[in-house]
Coordinates of N, CA and C and ligand atoms in Angstrom, one line a residue:
X582 N -5.1 -64.1 -26.7 CA -4.9 -64.3 -26.4 C -5.9 -65.5 -24.9
X583 N -7.0 -64.6 -25.0 CA -7.8 -65.6 -24.2 C -9.4 -65.4 -25.1
X584 N -10.1 -66.6 -25.5 CA -11.5 -66.9 -25.7 C -12.3 -65.5 -24.3
X585 N -13.0 -65.3 -25.1 CA -14.1 -64.4 -24.0 C -14.8 -65.1 -22.9
X586 N -14.8 -64.8 -21.8 CA -14.2 -65.9 -20.3 C -16.3 -64.6 -19.2
X587 N -16.2 -65.9 -18.2 CA -16.9 -65.4 -17.8 C -16.9 -66.2 -16.0
X588 N -17.2 -65.7 -15.2 CA -17.0 -66.5 -14.3 C -18.6 -66.2 -13.2
X589 N -18.5 -66.5 -11.8 CA -19.8 -66.3 -10.9 C -19.4 -67.3 -9.2
X590 N -19.9 -66.8 -8.6 CA -19.7 -66.8 -7.7 C -21.5 -67.0 -6.7
X591 N -22.1 -67.5 -8.4 CA -23.7 -68.3 -7.8 C -24.7 -67.0 -7.4
X592 N -24.1 -65.6 -7.1 CA -24.7 -64.8 -7.0 C -24.1 -63.1 -7.7
X593 N -23.2 -63.4 -8.4 CA -22.7 -62.5 -9.4 C -21.7 -62.8 -10.7
X594 N -22.5 -62.7 -12.0 CA -21.9 -63.1 -13.0 C -20.9 -62.3 -13.3
X595 N -19.4 -62.3 -13.5 CA -19.1 -61.2 -14.7 C -18.7 -61.7 -15.9
X596 N -18.9 -61.1 -17.0 CA -18.1 -61.6 -18.3 C -18.7 -60.5 -19.3
X597 N -17.1 -61.2 -19.9 CA -17.1 -60.1 -21.1 C -17.3 -59.1 -21.9
X598 N -17.4 -58.2 -22.0 CA -18.8 -57.3 -21.8 C -19.2 -58.1 -23.8
X599 N -20.7 -58.1 -24.0 CA -21.3 -58.9 -25.6 C -22.0 -57.5 -25.9
X600 N -21.8 -57.5 -27.3 CA -22.8 -56.4 -28.6 C -24.2 -57.6 -27.7
X601 N -24.7 -56.0 -27.5 CA -26.4 -56.7 -26.9 C -26.1 -55.8 -26.1
X602 N -25.2 -55.6 -25.3 CA -25.2 -54.8 -23.9 C -25.6 -53.4 -24.0
X603 N -25.1 -52.5 -25.0 CA -25.2 -51.6 -25.2 C -26.8 -50.8 -23.8
X604 N -27.7 -51.3 -24.9 CA -28.1 -50.7 -23.6 C -29.0 -50.7 -22.8
X605 N -28.3 -51.8 -22.5 CA -28.4 -52.1 -20.6 C -27.0 -51.4 -20.2
X606 N -25.8 -51.0 -20.7 CA -25.2 -50.4 -19.7 C -25.7 -48.7 -20.0
X607 N -25.9 -48.5 -21.0 CA -26.2 -46.8 -20.6 C -27.2 -46.4 -20.2
X608 N -28.6 -47.6 -19.7 CA -29.0 -47.6 -19.0 C -29.1 -47.2 -17.6
X609 N -27.5 -47.9 -17.1 CA -27.4 -48.2 -15.7 C -26.0 -46.8 -15.3
X610 N -25.7 -46.3 -16.5 CA -24.6 -45.0 -16.5 C -25.7 -44.0 -15.7
X611 N -26.6 -44.2 -17.4 CA -27.8 -42.9 -16.9 C -27.8 -42.7 -15.6
X612 N -28.6 -43.8 -14.9 CA -28.9 -43.4 -14.0 C -28.0 -43.4 -12.4
X613 N -26.6 -43.8 -12.9 CA -26.5 -43.4 -12.0 C -24.8 -42.0 -11.8
X614 N -25.2 -41.4 -12.5 CA -24.3 -40.8 -12.9 C -23.4 -39.7 -11.8
X615 N -25.0 -39.3 -11.0 CA -24.4 -38.4 -9.5 C -23.0 -39.4 -8.5
X616 N -23.3 -40.2 -8.7 CA -22.1 -41.1 -8.0 C -20.7 -41.7 -9.1
X617 N -21.4 -41.7 -10.4 CA -20.0 -42.3 -10.6 C -19.3 -41.5 -11.4
X618 N -19.7 -40.1 -11.9 CA -19.2 -38.8 -12.0 C -17.9 -38.2 -11.0
X619 N -18.4 -38.2 -9.7 CA -16.7 -38.2 -9.1 C -15.8 -38.7 -9.2
X620 N -15.8 -39.9 -9.7 CA -14.3 -40.7 -9.4 C -14.2 -41.1 -10.4
X621 N -15.4 -41.4 -12.0 CA -14.3 -41.8 -13.1 C -15.1 -40.7 -14.8
X622 N -13.6 -40.2 -15.2 CA -14.0 -39.6 -16.1 C -14.6 -39.7 -16.9
X623 N -15.0 -40.8 -17.2 CA -15.9 -41.6 -18.8 C -17.8 -41.2 -17.9
X624 N -17.5 -41.2 -17.0 CA -19.0 -40.7 -16.9 C -19.3 -39.2 -16.5
X625 N -20.2 -38.8 -17.6 CA -20.5 -37.1 -17.4 C -22.1 -37.1 -18.7
X626 N -22.9 -36.5 -18.8 CA -23.9 -36.1 -19.3 C -23.5 -36.6 -21.2
X627 N -22.3 -36.2 -21.1 CA -22.1 -36.3 -22.7 C -22.1 -37.9 -23.3
X628 N -21.9 -38.9 -21.8 CA -22.2 -40.3 -22.1 C -23.9 -41.1 -22.6
X629 N -23.7 -41.2 -24.3 CA -24.0 -41.6 -25.1 C -24.7 -43.2 -25.4
X630 N -25.4 -43.5 -25.9 CA -25.7 -44.5 -26.7 C -24.8 -45.7 -27.3
X631 N -24.1 -43.9 -28.5 CA -23.2 -44.4 -29.2 C -21.9 -44.3 -28.1
X632 N -21.7 -43.8 -27.4 CA -20.4 -44.0 -26.3 C -20.9 -45.7 -26.2
X633 N -21.7 -46.1 -25.5 CA -21.3 -47.2 -25.0 C -21.8 -48.2 -26.3
X634 N -22.1 -47.5 -27.5 CA -21.2 -49.2 -28.3 C -19.7 -49.1 -28.2
X635 N -19.5 -48.0 -28.6 CA -18.3 -47.7 -29.3 C -17.5 -48.3 -27.8
X636 N -17.8 -48.2 -26.4 CA -16.8 -48.7 -25.7 C -16.5 -50.4 -25.4
X637 N -18.0 -51.0 -26.5 CA -18.0 -52.4 -25.9 C -17.3 -52.9 -27.5
X638 N -17.4 -52.5 -28.5 CA -16.5 -52.8 -29.3 C -15.4 -52.6 -29.1
X639 N -14.8 -51.3 -29.0 CA -13.7 -51.1 -28.1 C -12.6 -52.7 -27.1
X640 N -13.5 -52.2 -26.5 CA -13.6 -53.0 -25.1 C -12.8 -54.4 -25.5
X641 N -14.4 -54.8 -26.4 CA -13.9 -56.6 -26.9 C -12.6 -56.3 -27.8
X642 N -12.2 -55.6 -28.4 CA -11.0 -55.4 -29.0 C -9.9 -55.8 -28.2
X643 N -9.8 -54.8 -27.1 CA -8.6 -54.7 -26.1 C -8.5 -56.0 -25.3
X644 N -9.6 -57.2 -25.4 CA -9.2 -58.4 -24.6 C -8.5 -59.2 -25.8
X645 N -9.0 -59.4 -27.0 CA -8.7 -60.2 -27.7 C -7.2 -60.1 -28.3
X646 N -6.8 -58.5 -27.3 CA -5.3 -58.9 -27.9 C -4.7 -57.9 -26.7
X647 N -4.9 -58.8 -25.5 CA -4.7 -58.8 -23.9 C -4.3 -57.6 -23.6
X648 N -4.9 -56.6 -23.8 CA -4.4 -54.7 -22.9 C -5.5 -54.6 -21.8
X649 N -6.4 -55.5 -21.5 CA -7.4 -54.9 -20.7 C -9.0 -55.7 -21.0
X650 N -8.8 -56.0 -19.9 CA -9.9 -56.9 -19.8 C -10.8 -56.2 -19.2
X651 N -12.0 -56.0 -19.8 CA -13.4 -55.5 -19.1 C -14.7 -56.9 -19.1
X652 N -14.9 -56.1 -18.2 CA -16.2 -57.5 -17.6 C -17.8 -56.6 -17.1
X653 N -18.7 -57.3 -17.7 CA -19.9 -57.0 -17.4 C -20.4 -57.3 -16.3
X654 N -21.2 -56.7 -15.2 CA -21.3 -57.9 -13.7 C -22.9 -57.9 -14.3
X655 N -23.4 -59.2 -14.3 CA -24.6 -59.2 -14.5 C -25.0 -59.7 -12.8
X656 N -26.7 -60.6 -13.0 CA -27.4 -61.0 -11.0 C -26.7 -62.1 -12.1
X657 N -26.2 -63.3 -11.8 CA -26.2 -64.9 -12.1 C -27.3 -65.8 -11.9
X658 N -28.5 -65.5 -11.7 CA -29.9 -65.7 -11.4 C -31.2 -65.1 -12.7
X659 N -30.8 -64.0 -12.4 CA -31.8 -63.0 -13.1 C -31.2 -62.2 -14.3
X660 N -29.9 -62.6 -15.0 CA -29.0 -61.4 -16.0 C -29.2 -60.3 -15.6
X661 N -29.9 -59.5 -14.9 CA -29.6 -58.2 -15.1 C -28.4 -57.7 -14.5
X662 N -27.9 -56.4 -15.7 CA -27.5 -55.3 -15.9 C -26.9 -55.3 -14.6
X663 N -25.6 -55.2 -13.5 CA -25.3 -54.3 -12.3 C -24.7 -53.6 -12.5
X664 N -23.4 -53.4 -13.6 CA -22.4 -52.9 -13.5 C -21.1 -52.9 -14.1
X665 N -19.8 -53.3 -13.9 CA -18.8 -52.9 -14.9 C -16.9 -53.1 -14.1
X666 N -16.4 -54.2 -14.2 CA -15.4 -54.0 -13.5 C -14.4 -54.0 -14.7
X667 N -13.1 -54.5 -14.0 CA -12.3 -54.7 -15.3 C -10.6 -54.8 -14.6
X668 N -9.7 -55.2 -15.0 CA -8.0 -55.1 -15.9 C -8.0 -54.2 -16.5
X669 N -7.0 -53.0 -16.0 CA -6.5 -52.8 -17.2 C -4.7 -52.0 -16.9
X670 N -4.3 -51.5 -17.6 CA -3.2 -50.4 -16.9 C -2.2 -52.2 -17.3
X671 N -2.7 -53.0 -17.6 CA -1.8 -54.3 -18.0 C -0.2 -54.2 -17.7
X672 N 0.9 -54.3 -17.4 CA 2.2 -54.6 -17.3 C 2.5 -55.8 -18.2
X673 N 3.5 -55.5 -19.3 CA 3.9 -56.4 -19.5 C 5.1 -57.0 -18.7
X674 N 6.3 -56.2 -18.6 CA 7.3 -56.8 -17.2 C 7.1 -57.1 -16.3
X675 N 6.3 -56.2 -15.8 CA 6.0 -56.3 -13.9 C 4.9 -57.2 -14.0
X676 N 4.2 -57.6 -14.8 CA 2.8 -58.0 -14.5 C 2.1 -57.6 -13.2
X677 N 1.8 -56.2 -13.0 CA 0.7 -56.2 -12.5 C -0.7 -55.0 -13.1
X678 N -1.7 -55.1 -12.7 CA -2.6 -54.3 -13.1 C -3.6 -53.3 -12.1
X679 N -4.2 -52.4 -13.0 CA -5.2 -51.9 -11.8 C -6.3 -52.5 -12.0
X680 N -7.2 -52.8 -10.8 CA -7.9 -53.6 -10.8 C -9.1 -52.9 -10.3
X681 N -10.4 -52.3 -11.3 CA -11.3 -51.3 -11.4 C -12.7 -51.3 -11.1
X682 N -14.0 -50.9 -10.5 CA -15.3 -52.1 -9.9 C -16.4 -50.9 -10.4
X683 N -17.3 -50.8 -11.1 CA -18.5 -49.8 -10.4 C -19.5 -50.4 -10.5
X684 N -20.7 -49.7 -9.4 CA -21.7 -51.0 -9.5 C -23.0 -50.0 -9.9
X685 N -24.2 -50.0 -10.6 CA -25.1 -49.3 -10.5 C -25.5 -48.8 -9.6
X686 N -26.6 -48.0 -9.2 CA -26.3 -47.3 -7.8 C -27.5 -47.7 -7.5
X687 N -28.7 -48.4 -8.1 CA -30.1 -49.4 -7.6 C -29.6 -50.4 -6.5
X688 N -28.5 -51.1 -7.3 CA -28.0 -52.1 -6.4 C -26.5 -51.7 -5.6
X689 N -26.2 -50.8 -5.6 CA -25.2 -50.4 -3.7 C -25.8 -50.8 -3.0
X690 N -24.9 -51.2 -2.3 CA -24.9 -51.8 -0.4 C -25.1 -53.1 -0.3
X691 N -24.5 -53.8 -1.7 CA -25.1 -55.4 -1.7 C -24.2 -56.0 -1.7
X692 N -22.7 -55.8 -1.4 CA -21.7 -56.0 -1.7 C -21.7 -56.7 -3.0
X693 N -21.8 -56.3 -4.2 CA -21.0 -56.7 -5.0 C -20.1 -56.3 -6.0
X694 N -19.5 -55.0 -6.3 CA -18.3 -54.2 -5.9 C -17.4 -55.9 -5.8
X695 N -17.2 -56.0 -4.2 CA -16.5 -57.0 -3.7 C -16.4 -58.1 -4.4
X696 N -17.2 -58.6 -4.5 CA -18.0 -60.2 -5.3 C -17.2 -60.2 -6.6
X697 N -17.3 -58.9 -6.9 CA -16.6 -59.0 -9.0 C -15.4 -59.0 -8.4
X698 N -14.3 -57.9 -7.9 CA -13.5 -57.6 -7.7 C -12.4 -59.5 -7.1
X699 N -13.0 -59.8 -6.3 CA -13.2 -61.6 -6.1 C -12.5 -62.1 -7.2
X700 N -13.9 -62.3 -7.9 CA -13.8 -62.9 -9.4 C -12.7 -62.5 -10.4
X701 N -12.7 -61.2 -10.4 CA -12.0 -60.8 -12.2 C -10.3 -61.1 -11.4
X702 N -10.4 -60.9 -9.6 CA -9.0 -60.7 -9.4 C -8.2 -62.1 -9.6
X703 N -9.2 -63.0 -9.3 CA -8.9 -64.8 -9.4 C -8.8 -65.1 -11.0
X704 N -9.1 -64.4 -11.5 CA -8.8 -64.1 -13.4 C -7.4 -64.1 -13.7
X705 N -7.4 -62.9 -12.9 CA -5.7 -62.1 -14.0 C -4.8 -62.8 -12.2
X706 N -5.2 -64.1 -11.4 CA -3.8 -64.6 -11.3 C -3.7 -65.8 -12.0
X707 N -5.2 -66.7 -11.6 CA -4.8 -68.2 -12.3 C -5.0 -68.1 -14.0
X708 N -5.4 -67.0 -14.8 CA -5.5 -67.4 -16.1 C -4.0 -66.0 -16.7
X709 N -4.9 -64.7 -16.4 CA -3.5 -63.4 -17.0 C -2.3 -63.6 -16.4
X710 N -1.8 -64.5 -15.5 CA -0.5 -64.7 -15.1 C 0.3 -63.5 -14.8
X711 N -0.3 -63.0 -14.4 CA -0.5 -61.3 -13.6 C 0.1 -61.6 -11.9
X712 N 0.8 -60.9 -11.1 CA 1.4 -61.5 -9.1 C 0.9 -60.0 -8.9
X713 N 0.1 -59.1 -9.3 CA 0.0 -57.8 -8.6 C -1.4 -57.3 -9.5
X714 N -2.3 -56.9 -8.2 CA -3.6 -56.5 -8.3 C -4.0 -55.2 -7.8
X715 N -3.7 -53.9 -9.1 CA -3.6 -52.4 -7.6 C -5.0 -51.6 -7.6
X716 N -5.6 -51.6 -6.5 CA -6.8 -51.2 -6.4 C -6.4 -49.7 -5.8
X717 N -6.7 -48.8 -6.9 CA -6.5 -47.5 -6.4 C -7.3 -46.1 -6.5
X718 N -7.9 -45.7 -5.1 CA -9.1 -44.9 -5.3 C -8.7 -43.8 -4.4
X719 N -9.0 -43.1 -5.5 CA -8.8 -41.4 -5.3 C -9.5 -41.4 -3.6
X720 N -8.4 -40.6 -2.1 CA -9.2 -40.3 -1.2 C -9.9 -38.8 -1.2
X721 N -11.3 -39.5 -0.7 CA -12.1 -38.6 -0.6 C -13.6 -40.1 -0.9
X722 N -13.2 -41.1 -2.2 CA -14.3 -42.2 -2.3 C -14.0 -42.6 -1.2
X723 N -15.0 -42.8 -0.5 CA -14.7 -44.1 0.9 C -15.6 -44.9 0.9
X724 N -16.7 -45.3 -0.1 CA -17.8 -46.0 -0.9 C -16.3 -47.1 -1.2
X725 N -15.4 -47.1 -2.1 CA -14.6 -47.3 -2.3 C -13.7 -48.3 -1.3
X726 N -13.0 -47.4 -1.4 CA -12.3 -47.4 0.3 C -12.7 -49.0 1.1
X727 N -13.8 -48.6 1.3 CA -14.6 -50.0 2.1 C -14.6 -51.0 1.2
X728 N -15.0 -51.0 -0.2 CA -14.9 -52.1 -0.7 C -14.1 -53.3 -0.8
X729 N -12.6 -51.6 -1.0 CA -11.5 -52.5 -1.1 C -10.5 -53.3 0.7
X730 N -11.1 -52.3 1.1 CA -11.2 -53.2 3.1 C -11.2 -54.7 3.0
X731 N -13.1 -54.5 2.7 CA -14.2 -55.5 3.4 C -13.2 -56.8 2.6
X732 N -11.8 -56.2 1.1 CA -12.0 -57.2 0.5 C -10.7 -58.2 1.0
X733 N -10.5 -57.8 2.1 CA -9.3 -57.8 2.6 C -7.7 -57.2 1.9
X734 N -8.0 -57.1 1.2 CA -7.0 -56.0 -0.2 C -5.7 -55.3 1.5
X735 N -4.6 -55.4 0.8 CA -3.7 -54.7 1.1 C -3.8 -53.2 1.5
X736 N -3.7 -52.9 1.9 CA -3.3 -51.0 2.3 C -2.1 -50.4 2.0
X737 N -1.5 -49.8 0.9 CA 0.5 -50.2 1.4 C 0.6 -48.2 1.2
X738 N -0.7 -47.9 1.8 CA -0.5 -46.0 1.7 C -1.0 -44.7 0.2
X739 N -1.3 -43.8 0.9 CA -1.3 -42.9 -0.1 C 0.1 -42.7 -1.0
X740 N -0.4 -42.4 -1.9 CA -0.2 -41.5 -3.5 C -0.3 -40.0 -4.1
X741 N 0.6 -39.6 -3.5 CA 0.3 -38.0 -4.3 C 0.3 -37.7 -5.8
X742 N -1.1 -37.5 -5.7 CA -1.5 -36.3 -7.3 C -1.7 -37.7 -8.3
X743 N -2.3 -39.1 -7.3 CA -2.0 -40.0 -8.1 C -3.2 -40.6 -9.5
X744 N -4.2 -39.7 -9.0 CA -5.4 -40.1 -10.2 C -5.8 -38.7 -10.2
X745 N -7.0 -38.4 -11.1 CA -7.2 -37.4 -12.2 C -8.3 -37.7 -12.3
X746 N -9.7 -36.6 -12.0 CA -10.8 -37.1 -12.6 C -11.2 -36.0 -13.5
X747 N -11.4 -36.1 -14.9 CA -11.7 -34.6 -15.2 C -10.6 -33.9 -14.9
X748 N -11.0 -32.2 -14.9 CA -10.0 -31.7 -14.3 C -9.0 -31.8 -12.9
X749 N -9.7 -32.6 -12.0 CA -9.6 -32.8 -9.9 C -8.1 -33.4 -10.6
X750 N -7.3 -32.7 -9.2 CA -6.6 -33.4 -9.2 C -6.3 -34.7 -7.5
X751 N -6.6 -35.5 -8.0 CA -6.7 -36.2 -5.8 C -5.4 -37.5 -5.7
X752 N -5.0 -37.6 -4.6 CA -3.9 -38.2 -3.7 C -4.8 -39.1 -3.9
X753 N -4.0 -40.6 -3.5 CA -5.0 -41.8 -3.8 C -4.5 -43.2 -3.1
X754 N -5.4 -43.5 -2.4 CA -5.0 -44.8 -1.4 C -4.2 -45.9 -2.4
X755 N -3.7 -46.5 -2.0 CA -2.9 -47.3 -3.3 C -3.4 -48.7 -2.0
X756 N -4.3 -50.1 -2.4 CA -4.7 -51.2 -2.1 C -3.8 -52.3 -2.9
X757 N -3.5 -53.6 -2.5 CA -3.4 -54.3 -3.9 C -3.8 -55.6 -3.1
X758 N -4.2 -57.0 -4.1 CA -4.5 -58.3 -4.2 C -3.1 -58.8 -4.5
X759 N -3.2 -59.7 -4.1 CA -1.7 -60.9 -4.8 C -2.1 -62.4 -4.6
X760 N -1.5 -63.3 -5.4 CA -2.0 -64.3 -5.7 C -2.2 -65.1 -4.4
X761 N -0.8 -64.6 -3.0 CA -0.9 -65.7 -2.7 C -2.6 -65.1 -1.6
X762 N -3.2 -64.5 -1.7 CA -4.5 -64.1 -0.8 C -5.5 -64.8 -1.7
X763 N -4.9 -65.4 -2.4 CA -6.2 -67.3 -3.1 C -5.7 -67.9 -3.1
X764 N -4.5 -68.2 -2.4 CA -4.2 -69.8 -1.9 C -3.3 -70.5 -3.2
X765 N -2.7 -69.2 -4.5 CA -1.9 -69.7 -5.6 C -0.7 -68.8 -4.8
X766 N 0.0 -69.7 -5.3 CA 2.3 -69.0 -5.7 C 1.6 -68.3 -7.2
X767 N 2.2 -66.7 -6.7 CA 2.8 -66.2 -8.3 C 3.8 -66.4 -8.5
X768 N 3.9 -66.3 -10.3 CA 4.8 -67.1 -10.4 C 5.4 -66.7 -11.9
X769 N 6.2 -66.6 -12.2 CA 5.8 -65.6 -13.9 C 6.6 -66.3 -15.1
Ligands
COA1282 C1 -17.6 -47.8 -4.8 C2 -19.2 -48.8 -4.9 C3 -18.6 -49.5 -6.4 C4 -19.0 -49.7 -4.3 O1 -20.6 -50.6 -4.6 P1 -21.3 -51.7 -4.0 O2 -21.3 -53.0 -4.3 O3 -22.1 -50.4 -3.6 O4 -20.3 -51.8 -2.5 P2 -21.0 -52.3 -1.2 O5 -22.2 -52.9 -1.0 O6 -19.6 -53.2 -0.6 O7 -21.3 -51.2 0.0 C5 -20.1 -50.5 0.0 C6 -19.5 -49.9 1.5 O8 -19.1 -48.5 1.4 C7 -19.9 -48.0 2.5 N1 -20.4 -46.5 2.4 C8 -20.9 -45.7 0.9 N2 -21.0 -44.7 1.4 C9 -19.9 -44.6 1.9 C10 -19.6 -43.1 2.3 N3 -20.7 -41.9 1.7 N4 -18.7 -43.2 3.8 C11 -18.4 -44.1 4.0 N5 -19.1 -45.4 3.6 C12 -19.6 -45.9 2.9 C13 -21.2 -48.9 2.7 O9 -21.5 -48.8 3.9 C14 -21.0 -50.3 2.5 O10 -20.2 -50.5 3.4 P3 -21.1 -51.9 4.1 O11 -20.7 -53.1 4.0 O12 -19.1 -51.9 5.2 O13 -21.7 -51.5 5.3 C15 -19.7 -47.6 -5.9 O14 -20.5 -47.3 -4.7 C16 -19.5 -46.9 -7.4 O15 -20.2 -47.9 -7.8 N6 -19.1 -45.7 -7.0 C17 -19.1 -44.9 -8.2 C18 -17.7 -45.6 -8.8 C19 -16.1 -45.7 -7.9 O16 -16.1 -45.1 -6.8 N7 -16.0 -46.9 -8.5 C20 -15.0 -47.7 -7.9 C21 -13.4 -45.8 -8.5 S1 -11.8 -47.1 -7.8

């Protein structure tokens, strides 16, 4: 579908995961488990370097067949690994997707998630022919809700039993980003 891509705003760069990211990815997740694990099912004590290796390989395969686009977030100047974000659950008919993000704990509070969200939403609309990106946030995840608000995502309400994390079931806030938010025209 697409070659592996990268985008930058001068402060952060988002780029397709690369072989060689495994150790940085693993270290960032280990560092951030207390903040990640309440909200992401994959973030738990059993996340190993091998898990990171598998993730990088699988995610590159998904990118190549157009089913999911996962990006590493790195510092645009130092290349330090900062987190991950991506477009998943891409609907082939209705052309919407889920937009997700996480940032390593040592770099929280610097606006990184919002920067990443904007860069990959633009990719979704400009390159991937999508017309809607959904940011689905468990009720209670105030930091993520704040990110969605700060990128001026449209708030559409609360969906019941819309999210699971491990065995926990959550209602979820639904936010959306649209091509028009980036001065683009939605077209099929
Ligand atoms: C959500 C997350 C991606 C935010 O990343 P970030 O780059 O630190 O985002 P920001 O720098 O914009 O900071 C988050 C905002 O939430 C606020 N915030 C943080 N914790 C909060 C809390 N418990 N209650 C209310 N607001 C909170 C911060 O004050 C900040 O808002 P401000 O800029 O108005 O002060 C990060 O916290 C994270 O990785 N969390 C775990 C994974 C996750 O939840 N991902 C999203 C799944 S939908």
